[in-house]
């Protein structure tokens, strides 16, 4: 955190502060790290192995403290974390606990699979594109490493009900990724409402859109029908 926020290295030296996509404070990074650990280390998983826990913490450090870094700064962050962790670097394609993967440029290219207790490349989770006849062009999404990563992080944020904002250039599959994720949620537990905003959107129009999909449960409580979450 000190290196990302101030450029302070563990030995006390200072380097130019790495460039980030958005400005964050040390508290932002700490909260994001704790939130991700909360989502992954649930009671039902009962993960007690110290080596496995260490890998999970390192994985969360990459995608919390290092998540806002520009691509140009990720290699330096990766080198720093590997040095601080003192774990051996393995060049194998799939790496077990007790080591960090080194077969690809950075650890950002991997995720830690708790069930297998191994570091797995994100690219292995990219499924082959299946064409859907008659599908609108705007709804077509060809799976890539980026869509897999975005969906993964969207999923754990939803598990602990943290709000998520996707930002990026036009045509980077932000809307399609979120829409496809919401469509796959269990219909008996969740319902979703898509609202398009423009310069002519008013607060009253927004209120009516939301009120049209909920019902009164108690005096001051509203929610979707059937006890589902919106």
Phi, psi and omega in degrees: 000318179299322180290319181291320185277319188238349184082019182272122179274160180302332181276002178096352178281157178249142175231165176304134181297132182295149180283138180237159179290318178229152179284131180226151175264169178298329178292322176302314181295318180296318179295319179295319178297314180295322180295319180292320176297322178298321182287326184273317184270070179274160183296325183292338179280330178050054179273114183239349182291122183302321180294321178291319178298322179298317179295321179295317179297317179296316177301317180291327177298318180299318186260019171233294179291324182264358187292328184273357182289144172293158181303327181293340182260353185291325180295319178294320178295318179299316179297319181295313182296320179296321179292318181292323183290332182061016178279148177293150180258126181253139179268005178292156181291322178237122189246135180274180181297156181093354180218165174245144182287142180225012182279348178236167187311313182217170176289345175300339182275003181232162167229156180265119179271111183293327182290321180270346184056045182217154171277124184238134178296138178303326185298336179289344180267358180282117181273156179290141182292131177244120182285134178254114182301133177081001181290137179297143182301324182291343181261359180284130176226116177274119182301133176224174176300320181296316180294325177295315180295314182297320180293321179301312182289328175296322182294312183289328176295323180291327181298328179250014173056049173262135179293146183231137176234121176264133177231152181163175181292165178295137176085017179260019173069028179295304184295317182295320179298313181294316181298317179296323178294315182294325180294334183271358178290147179302122183295335181282347181248330187227152168221152183228155181231120178263128181235126177267130180255145175215182180293344182259002179288129179253162179295327180292320178295319178297315180299317181293324177298316181289316181296334180288347182248003181236166177228160181282126180260310175228192184304313184241015184240130177236151179193168179293158182295153176078015179070018181276172177257142181263000000 
